[in-house]
PDB file of C-alpha atoms and ligand atoms in Angstrom:
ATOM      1  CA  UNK E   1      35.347  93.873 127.533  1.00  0.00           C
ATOM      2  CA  UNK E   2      37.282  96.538 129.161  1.00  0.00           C
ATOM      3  CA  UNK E   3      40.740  95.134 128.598  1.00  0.00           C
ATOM      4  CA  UNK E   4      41.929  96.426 125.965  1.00  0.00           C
ATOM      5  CA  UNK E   5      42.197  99.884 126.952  1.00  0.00           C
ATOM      6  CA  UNK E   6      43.311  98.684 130.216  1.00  0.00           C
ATOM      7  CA  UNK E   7      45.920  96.255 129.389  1.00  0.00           C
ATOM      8  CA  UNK E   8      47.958  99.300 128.153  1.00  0.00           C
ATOM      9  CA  UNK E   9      51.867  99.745 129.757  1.00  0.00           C
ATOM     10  CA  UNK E  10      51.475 103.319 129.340  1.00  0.00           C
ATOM     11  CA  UNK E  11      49.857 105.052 131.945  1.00  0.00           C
ATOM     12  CA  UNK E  12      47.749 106.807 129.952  1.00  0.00           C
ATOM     13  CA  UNK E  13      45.986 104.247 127.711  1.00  0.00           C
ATOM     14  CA  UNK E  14      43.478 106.249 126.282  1.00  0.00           C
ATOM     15  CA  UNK E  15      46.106 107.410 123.697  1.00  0.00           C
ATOM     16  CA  UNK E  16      48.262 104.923 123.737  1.00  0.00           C
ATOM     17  CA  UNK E  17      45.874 102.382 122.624  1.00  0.00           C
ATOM     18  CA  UNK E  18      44.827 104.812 119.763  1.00  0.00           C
ATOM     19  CA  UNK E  19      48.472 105.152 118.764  1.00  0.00           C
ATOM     20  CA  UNK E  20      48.383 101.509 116.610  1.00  0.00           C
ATOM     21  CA  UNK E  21      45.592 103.316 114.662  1.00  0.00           C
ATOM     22  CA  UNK E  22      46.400 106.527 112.470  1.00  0.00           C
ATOM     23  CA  UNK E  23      47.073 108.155 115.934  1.00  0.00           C
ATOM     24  CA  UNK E  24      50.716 109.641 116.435  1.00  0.00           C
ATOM     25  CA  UNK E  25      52.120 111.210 119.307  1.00  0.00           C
ATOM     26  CA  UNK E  26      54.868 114.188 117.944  1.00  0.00           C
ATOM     27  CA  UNK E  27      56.586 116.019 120.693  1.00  0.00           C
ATOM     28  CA  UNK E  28      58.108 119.354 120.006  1.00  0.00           C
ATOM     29  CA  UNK E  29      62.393 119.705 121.440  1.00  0.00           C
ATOM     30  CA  UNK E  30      64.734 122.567 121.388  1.00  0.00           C
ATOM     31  CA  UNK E  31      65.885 125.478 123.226  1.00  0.00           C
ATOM     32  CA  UNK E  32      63.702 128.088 124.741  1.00  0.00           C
ATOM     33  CA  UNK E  33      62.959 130.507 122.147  1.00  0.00           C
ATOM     34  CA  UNK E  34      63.330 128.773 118.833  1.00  0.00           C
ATOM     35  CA  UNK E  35      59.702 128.815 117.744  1.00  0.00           C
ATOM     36  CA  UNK E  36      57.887 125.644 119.339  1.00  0.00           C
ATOM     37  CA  UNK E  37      54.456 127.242 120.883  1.00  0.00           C
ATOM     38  CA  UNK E  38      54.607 129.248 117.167  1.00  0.00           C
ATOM     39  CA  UNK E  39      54.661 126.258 115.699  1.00  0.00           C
ATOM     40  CA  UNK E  40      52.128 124.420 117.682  1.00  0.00           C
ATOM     41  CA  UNK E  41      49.825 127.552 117.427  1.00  0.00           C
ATOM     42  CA  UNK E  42      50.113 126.784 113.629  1.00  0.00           C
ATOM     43  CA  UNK E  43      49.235 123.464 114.102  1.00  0.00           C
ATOM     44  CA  UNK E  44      46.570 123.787 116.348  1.00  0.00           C
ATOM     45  CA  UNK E  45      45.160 126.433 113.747  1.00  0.00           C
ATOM     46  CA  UNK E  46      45.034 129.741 116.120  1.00  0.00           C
ATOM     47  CA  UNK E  47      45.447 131.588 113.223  1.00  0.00           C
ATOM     48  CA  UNK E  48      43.149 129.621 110.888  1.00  0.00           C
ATOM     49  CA  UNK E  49      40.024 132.170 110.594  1.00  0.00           C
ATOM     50  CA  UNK E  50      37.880 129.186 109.249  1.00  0.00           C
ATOM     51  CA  UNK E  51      36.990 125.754 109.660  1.00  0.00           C
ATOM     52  CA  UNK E  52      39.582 125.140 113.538  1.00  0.00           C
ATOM     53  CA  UNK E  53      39.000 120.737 113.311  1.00  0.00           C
ATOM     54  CA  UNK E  54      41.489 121.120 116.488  1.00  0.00           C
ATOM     55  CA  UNK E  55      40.642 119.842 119.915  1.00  0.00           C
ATOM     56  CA  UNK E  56      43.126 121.520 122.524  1.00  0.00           C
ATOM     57  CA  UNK E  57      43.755 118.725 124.982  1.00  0.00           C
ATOM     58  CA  UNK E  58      45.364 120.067 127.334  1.00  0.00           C
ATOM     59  CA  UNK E  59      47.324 123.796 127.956  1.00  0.00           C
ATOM     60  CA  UNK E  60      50.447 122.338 125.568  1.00  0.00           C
ATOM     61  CA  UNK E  61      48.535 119.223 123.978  1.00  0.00           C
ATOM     62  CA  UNK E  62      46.714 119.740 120.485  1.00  0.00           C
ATOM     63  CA  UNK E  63      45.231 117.456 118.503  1.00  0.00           C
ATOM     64  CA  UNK E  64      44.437 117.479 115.012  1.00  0.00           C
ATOM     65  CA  UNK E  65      42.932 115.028 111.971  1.00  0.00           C
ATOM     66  CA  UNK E  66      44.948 115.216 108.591  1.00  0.00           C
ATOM     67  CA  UNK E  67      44.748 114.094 105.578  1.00  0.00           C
ATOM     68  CA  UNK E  68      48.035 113.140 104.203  1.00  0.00           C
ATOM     69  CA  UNK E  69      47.844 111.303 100.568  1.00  0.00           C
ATOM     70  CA  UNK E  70      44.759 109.679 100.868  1.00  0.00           C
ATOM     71  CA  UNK E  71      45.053 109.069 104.471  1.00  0.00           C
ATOM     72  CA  UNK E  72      44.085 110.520 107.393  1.00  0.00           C
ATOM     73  CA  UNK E  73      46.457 110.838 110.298  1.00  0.00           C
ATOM     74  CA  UNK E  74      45.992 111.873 113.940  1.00  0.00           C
ATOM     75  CA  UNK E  75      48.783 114.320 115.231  1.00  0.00           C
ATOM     76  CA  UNK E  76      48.711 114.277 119.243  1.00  0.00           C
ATOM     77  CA  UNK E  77      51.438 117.680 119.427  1.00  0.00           C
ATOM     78  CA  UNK E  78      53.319 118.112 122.245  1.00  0.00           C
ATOM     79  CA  UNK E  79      54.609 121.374 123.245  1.00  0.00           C
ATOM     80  CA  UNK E  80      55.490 121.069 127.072  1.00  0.00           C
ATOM     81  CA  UNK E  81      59.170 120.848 126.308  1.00  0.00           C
ATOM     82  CA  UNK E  82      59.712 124.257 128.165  1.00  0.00           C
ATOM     83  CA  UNK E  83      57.132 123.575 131.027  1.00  0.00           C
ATOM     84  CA  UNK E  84      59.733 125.129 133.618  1.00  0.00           C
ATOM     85  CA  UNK E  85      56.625 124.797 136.290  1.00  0.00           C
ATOM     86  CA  UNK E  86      56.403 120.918 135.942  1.00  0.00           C
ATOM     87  CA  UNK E  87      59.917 120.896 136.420  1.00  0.00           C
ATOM     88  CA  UNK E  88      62.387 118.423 134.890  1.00  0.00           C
ATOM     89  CA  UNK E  89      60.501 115.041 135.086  1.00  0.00           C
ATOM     90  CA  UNK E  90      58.928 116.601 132.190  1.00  0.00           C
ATOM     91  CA  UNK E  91      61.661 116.692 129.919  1.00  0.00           C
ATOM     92  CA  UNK E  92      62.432 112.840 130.796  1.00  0.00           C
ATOM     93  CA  UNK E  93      58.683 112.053 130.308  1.00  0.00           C
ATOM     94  CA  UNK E  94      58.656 113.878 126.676  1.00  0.00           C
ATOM     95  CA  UNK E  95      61.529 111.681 125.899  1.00  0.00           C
ATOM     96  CA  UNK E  96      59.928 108.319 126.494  1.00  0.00           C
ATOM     97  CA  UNK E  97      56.565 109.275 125.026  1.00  0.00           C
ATOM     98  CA  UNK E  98      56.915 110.570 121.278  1.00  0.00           C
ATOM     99  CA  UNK E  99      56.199 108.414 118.324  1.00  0.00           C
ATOM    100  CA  UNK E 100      57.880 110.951 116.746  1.00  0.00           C
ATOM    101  CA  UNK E 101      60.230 114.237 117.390  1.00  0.00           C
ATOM    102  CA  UNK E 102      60.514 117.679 116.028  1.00  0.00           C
ATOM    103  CA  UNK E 103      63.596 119.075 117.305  1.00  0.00           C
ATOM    104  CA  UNK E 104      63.661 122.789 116.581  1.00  0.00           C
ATOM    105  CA  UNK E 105      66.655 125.518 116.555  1.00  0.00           C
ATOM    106  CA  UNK E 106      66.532 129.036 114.942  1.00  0.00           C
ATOM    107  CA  UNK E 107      68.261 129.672 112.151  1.00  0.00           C
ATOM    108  CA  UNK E 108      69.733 132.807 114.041  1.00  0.00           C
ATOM    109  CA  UNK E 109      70.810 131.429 117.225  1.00  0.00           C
ATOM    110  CA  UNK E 110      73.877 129.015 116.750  1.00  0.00           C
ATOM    111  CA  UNK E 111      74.045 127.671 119.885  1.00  0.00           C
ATOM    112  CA  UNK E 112      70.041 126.451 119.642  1.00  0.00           C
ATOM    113  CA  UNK E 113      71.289 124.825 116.840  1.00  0.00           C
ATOM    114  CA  UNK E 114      73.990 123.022 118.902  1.00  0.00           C
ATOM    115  CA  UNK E 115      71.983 121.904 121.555  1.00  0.00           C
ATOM    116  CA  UNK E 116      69.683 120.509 118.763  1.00  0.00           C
ATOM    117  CA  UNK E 117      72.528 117.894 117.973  1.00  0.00           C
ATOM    118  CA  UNK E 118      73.121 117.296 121.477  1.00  0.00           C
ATOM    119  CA  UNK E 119      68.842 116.718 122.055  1.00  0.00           C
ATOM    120  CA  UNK E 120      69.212 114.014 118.987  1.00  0.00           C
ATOM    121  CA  UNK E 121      72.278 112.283 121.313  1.00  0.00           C
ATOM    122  CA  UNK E 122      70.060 112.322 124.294  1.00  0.00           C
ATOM    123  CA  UNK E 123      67.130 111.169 122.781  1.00  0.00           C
ATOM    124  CA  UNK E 124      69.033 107.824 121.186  1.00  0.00           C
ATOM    125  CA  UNK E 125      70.207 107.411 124.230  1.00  0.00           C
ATOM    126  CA  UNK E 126      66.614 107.465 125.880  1.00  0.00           C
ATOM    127  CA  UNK E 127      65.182 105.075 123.083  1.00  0.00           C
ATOM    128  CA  UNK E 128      68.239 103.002 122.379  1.00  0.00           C
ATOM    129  CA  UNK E 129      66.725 100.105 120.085  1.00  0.00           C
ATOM    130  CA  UNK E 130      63.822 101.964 118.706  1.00  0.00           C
ATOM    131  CA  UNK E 131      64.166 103.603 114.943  1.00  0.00           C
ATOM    132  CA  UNK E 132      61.862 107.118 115.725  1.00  0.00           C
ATOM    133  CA  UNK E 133      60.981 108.983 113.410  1.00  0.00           C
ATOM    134  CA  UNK E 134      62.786 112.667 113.564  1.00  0.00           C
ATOM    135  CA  UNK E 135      62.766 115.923 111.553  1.00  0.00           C
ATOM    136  CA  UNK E 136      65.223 118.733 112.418  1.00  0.00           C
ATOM    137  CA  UNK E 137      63.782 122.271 111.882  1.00  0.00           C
ATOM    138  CA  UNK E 138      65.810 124.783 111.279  1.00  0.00           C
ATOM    139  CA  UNK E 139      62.916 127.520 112.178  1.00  0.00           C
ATOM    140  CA  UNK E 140      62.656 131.480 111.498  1.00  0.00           C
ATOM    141  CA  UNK E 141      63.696 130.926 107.625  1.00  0.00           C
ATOM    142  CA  UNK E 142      62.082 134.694 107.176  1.00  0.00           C
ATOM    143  CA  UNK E 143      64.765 136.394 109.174  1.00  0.00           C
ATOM    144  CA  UNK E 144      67.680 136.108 106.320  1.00  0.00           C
ATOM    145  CA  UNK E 145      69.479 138.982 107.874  1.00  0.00           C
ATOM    146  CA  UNK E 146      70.305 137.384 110.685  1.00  0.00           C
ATOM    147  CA  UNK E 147      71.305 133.860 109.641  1.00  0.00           C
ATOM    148  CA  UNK E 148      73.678 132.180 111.453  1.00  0.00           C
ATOM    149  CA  UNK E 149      73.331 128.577 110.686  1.00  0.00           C
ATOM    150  CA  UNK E 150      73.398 127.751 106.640  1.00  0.00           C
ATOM    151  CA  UNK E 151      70.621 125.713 104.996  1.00  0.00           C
ATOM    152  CA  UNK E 152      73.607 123.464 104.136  1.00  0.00           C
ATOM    153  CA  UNK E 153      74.630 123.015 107.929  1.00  0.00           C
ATOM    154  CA  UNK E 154      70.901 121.882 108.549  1.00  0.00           C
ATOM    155  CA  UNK E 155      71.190 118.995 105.827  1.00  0.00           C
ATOM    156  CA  UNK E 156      74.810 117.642 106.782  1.00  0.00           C
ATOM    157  CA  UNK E 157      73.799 117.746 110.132  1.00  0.00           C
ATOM    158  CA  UNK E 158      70.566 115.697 109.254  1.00  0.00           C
ATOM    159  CA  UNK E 159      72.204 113.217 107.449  1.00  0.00           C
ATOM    160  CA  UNK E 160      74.777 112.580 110.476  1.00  0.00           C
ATOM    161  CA  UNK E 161      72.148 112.619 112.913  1.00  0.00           C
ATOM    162  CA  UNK E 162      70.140 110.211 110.161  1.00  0.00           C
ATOM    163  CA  UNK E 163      67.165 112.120 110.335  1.00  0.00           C
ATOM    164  CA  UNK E 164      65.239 114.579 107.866  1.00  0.00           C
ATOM    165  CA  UNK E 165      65.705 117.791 107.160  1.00  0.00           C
ATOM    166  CA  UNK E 166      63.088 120.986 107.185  1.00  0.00           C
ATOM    167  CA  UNK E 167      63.458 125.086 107.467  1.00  0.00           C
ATOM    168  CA  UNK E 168      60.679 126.785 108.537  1.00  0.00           C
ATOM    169  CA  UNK E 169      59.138 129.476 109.088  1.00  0.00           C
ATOM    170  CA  UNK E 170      56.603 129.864 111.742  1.00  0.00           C
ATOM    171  CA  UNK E 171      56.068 134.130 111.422  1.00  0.00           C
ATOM    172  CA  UNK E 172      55.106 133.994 107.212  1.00  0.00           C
ATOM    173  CA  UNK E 173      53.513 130.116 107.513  1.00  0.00           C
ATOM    174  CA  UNK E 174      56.348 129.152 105.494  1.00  0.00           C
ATOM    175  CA  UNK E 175      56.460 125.272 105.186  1.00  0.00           C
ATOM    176  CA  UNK E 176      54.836 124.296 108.522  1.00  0.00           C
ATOM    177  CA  UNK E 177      51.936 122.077 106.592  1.00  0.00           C
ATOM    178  CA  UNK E 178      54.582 120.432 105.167  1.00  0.00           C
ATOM    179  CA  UNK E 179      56.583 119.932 108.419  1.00  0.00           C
ATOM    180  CA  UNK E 180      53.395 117.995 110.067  1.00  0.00           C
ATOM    181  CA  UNK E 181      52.905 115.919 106.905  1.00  0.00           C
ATOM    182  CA  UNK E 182      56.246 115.258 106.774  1.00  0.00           C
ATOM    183  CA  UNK E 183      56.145 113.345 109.890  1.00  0.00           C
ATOM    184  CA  UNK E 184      53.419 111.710 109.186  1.00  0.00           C
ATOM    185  CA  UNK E 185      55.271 110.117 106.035  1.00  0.00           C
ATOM    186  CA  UNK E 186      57.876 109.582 108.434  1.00  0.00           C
ATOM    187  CA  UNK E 187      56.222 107.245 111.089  1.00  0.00           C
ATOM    188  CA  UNK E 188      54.073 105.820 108.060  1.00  0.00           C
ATOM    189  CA  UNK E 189      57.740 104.563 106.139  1.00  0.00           C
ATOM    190  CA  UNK E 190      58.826 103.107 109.402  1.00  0.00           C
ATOM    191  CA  UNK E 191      55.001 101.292 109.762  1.00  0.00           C
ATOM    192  CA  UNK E 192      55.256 100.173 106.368  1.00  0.00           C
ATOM    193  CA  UNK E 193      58.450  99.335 105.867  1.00  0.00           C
ATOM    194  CA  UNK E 194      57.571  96.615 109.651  1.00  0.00           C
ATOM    195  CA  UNK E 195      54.612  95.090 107.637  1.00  0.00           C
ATOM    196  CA  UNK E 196      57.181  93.685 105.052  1.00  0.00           C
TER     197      UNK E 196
HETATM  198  P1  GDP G   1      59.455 128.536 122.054  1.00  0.00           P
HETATM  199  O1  GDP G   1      60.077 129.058 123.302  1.00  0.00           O
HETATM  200  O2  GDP G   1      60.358 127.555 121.354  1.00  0.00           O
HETATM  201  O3  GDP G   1      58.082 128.001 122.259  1.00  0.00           O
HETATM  202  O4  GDP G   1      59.347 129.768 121.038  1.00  0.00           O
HETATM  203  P2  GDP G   1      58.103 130.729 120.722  1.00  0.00           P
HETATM  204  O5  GDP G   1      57.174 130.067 119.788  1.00  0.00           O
HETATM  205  O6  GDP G   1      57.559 131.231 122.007  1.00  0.00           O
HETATM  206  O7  GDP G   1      58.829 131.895 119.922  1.00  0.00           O
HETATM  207  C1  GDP G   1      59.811 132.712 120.505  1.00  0.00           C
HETATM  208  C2  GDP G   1      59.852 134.042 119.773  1.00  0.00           C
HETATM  209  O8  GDP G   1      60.270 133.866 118.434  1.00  0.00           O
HETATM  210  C3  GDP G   1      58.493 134.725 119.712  1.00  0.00           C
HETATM  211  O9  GDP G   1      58.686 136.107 119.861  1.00  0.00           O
HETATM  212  C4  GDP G   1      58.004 134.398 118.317  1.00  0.00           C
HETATM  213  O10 GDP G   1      57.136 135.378 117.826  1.00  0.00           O
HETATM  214  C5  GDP G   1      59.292 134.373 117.539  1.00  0.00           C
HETATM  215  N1  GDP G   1      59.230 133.456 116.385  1.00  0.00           N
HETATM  216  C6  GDP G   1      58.844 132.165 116.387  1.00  0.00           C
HETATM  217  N2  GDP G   1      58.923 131.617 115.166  1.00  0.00           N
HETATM  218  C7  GDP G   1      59.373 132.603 114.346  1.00  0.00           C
HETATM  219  C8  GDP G   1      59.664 132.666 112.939  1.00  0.00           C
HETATM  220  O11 GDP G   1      59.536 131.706 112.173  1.00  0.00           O
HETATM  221  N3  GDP G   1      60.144 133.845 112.472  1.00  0.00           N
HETATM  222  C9  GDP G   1      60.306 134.948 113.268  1.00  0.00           C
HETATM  223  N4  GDP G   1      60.756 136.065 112.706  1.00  0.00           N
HETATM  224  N5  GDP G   1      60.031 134.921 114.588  1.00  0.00           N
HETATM  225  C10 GDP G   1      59.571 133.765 115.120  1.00  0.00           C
HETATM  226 MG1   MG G   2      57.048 127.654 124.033  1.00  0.00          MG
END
């Protein structure tokens, strides 16, 4: 009776064993500073005055129900990338956990956007045979002014790293919805496309 959740590798089974089910785990990467927790915040609907469906989990774990065509989809976010305090079994951990990955630069800070490229080298290197499912986010699209990395960077970059390809903005709420549902269709392609 109680084997399935127990007969789980993971550690933590509870989730794990919801993961074959609508349930996705999405862990937030990048430099300190870029806009993660701003992000998350969005996600977890902080600034939502209305109708908040989002359980916090935990002090950087949000979860949320979505409905993304026609289906709904559980987003388990992860935003414990920066979790100095932890230390840096943390960083490892977040790299063997995610169904998916969000890594995040600023759009005014080249060298975030560097060490985004050198996060997607680390993390194919942590998940070797596995296809995951990855969106690059170029964040702070509102700050024009200060652009240093071109929308056009962002894509070739995306295509080299074979991943997609998102600016955001986290300060004016620009495309964030469409960030989460975008890797939902991203996990959901890869599900799909293992049914065949
Ligand atoms: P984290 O370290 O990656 O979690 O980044 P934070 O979410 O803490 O954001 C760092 C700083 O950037 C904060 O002062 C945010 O208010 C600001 N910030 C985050 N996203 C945006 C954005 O889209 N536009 C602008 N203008 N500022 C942002
Ligand atoms: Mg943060």
């Amino acid at each position: 009776y109680y084997r399935r959740s127990w007969s789980s590798e993971s550690s933590d089974s509870v989730i794990s064993s919801e993961s074959s089910s609508n349930c996705y785990r999405v862990v937030l990467i990048g430099e300190h500073g870029v806009g993660k927790s701003s992000l998350a915040n969005i996600f977890a609907g902080v600034h939502d005055s209305i109708d908040s469906d989002c359980e916090v989990l935990g002090e950087d774990t949000y979860e949320r129900t979505l409905m993304v065509d026609g289906e709904s989809a559980t987003i388990i976010l992860l935003d414990m990338w920066d979790n100095k305090r932890e230390g840096e079994w943390i960083r490892e951990h977040c790299m063997q956990v995610g169904d998916a990955y969000l890594i995040v630069y600023s759009i005014t800070d080249r060298a975030s956007f560097e060490k985004a490229s050198e996060l997607r080298i680390q993390l194919r290197r942590a998940r070797q045979k596995e296809d995951i499912p990855i969106i690059l986010v170029g964040n702070k699209s509102d700050l024009v002014r200060c652009r240093e990395v071109s929308v056009a960077e962002g894509r070739a970059c995306a295509v080299v790293f074979d991943c997609k390809f998102i600016e955001t903005s986290a300060a004016v709420q620009h495309n964030v919805k469409e960030l989460f549902e975008g890797i939902v269709r991203q996990v959901r392609l890869r599900r799909d496309s293992k049914e065949k």
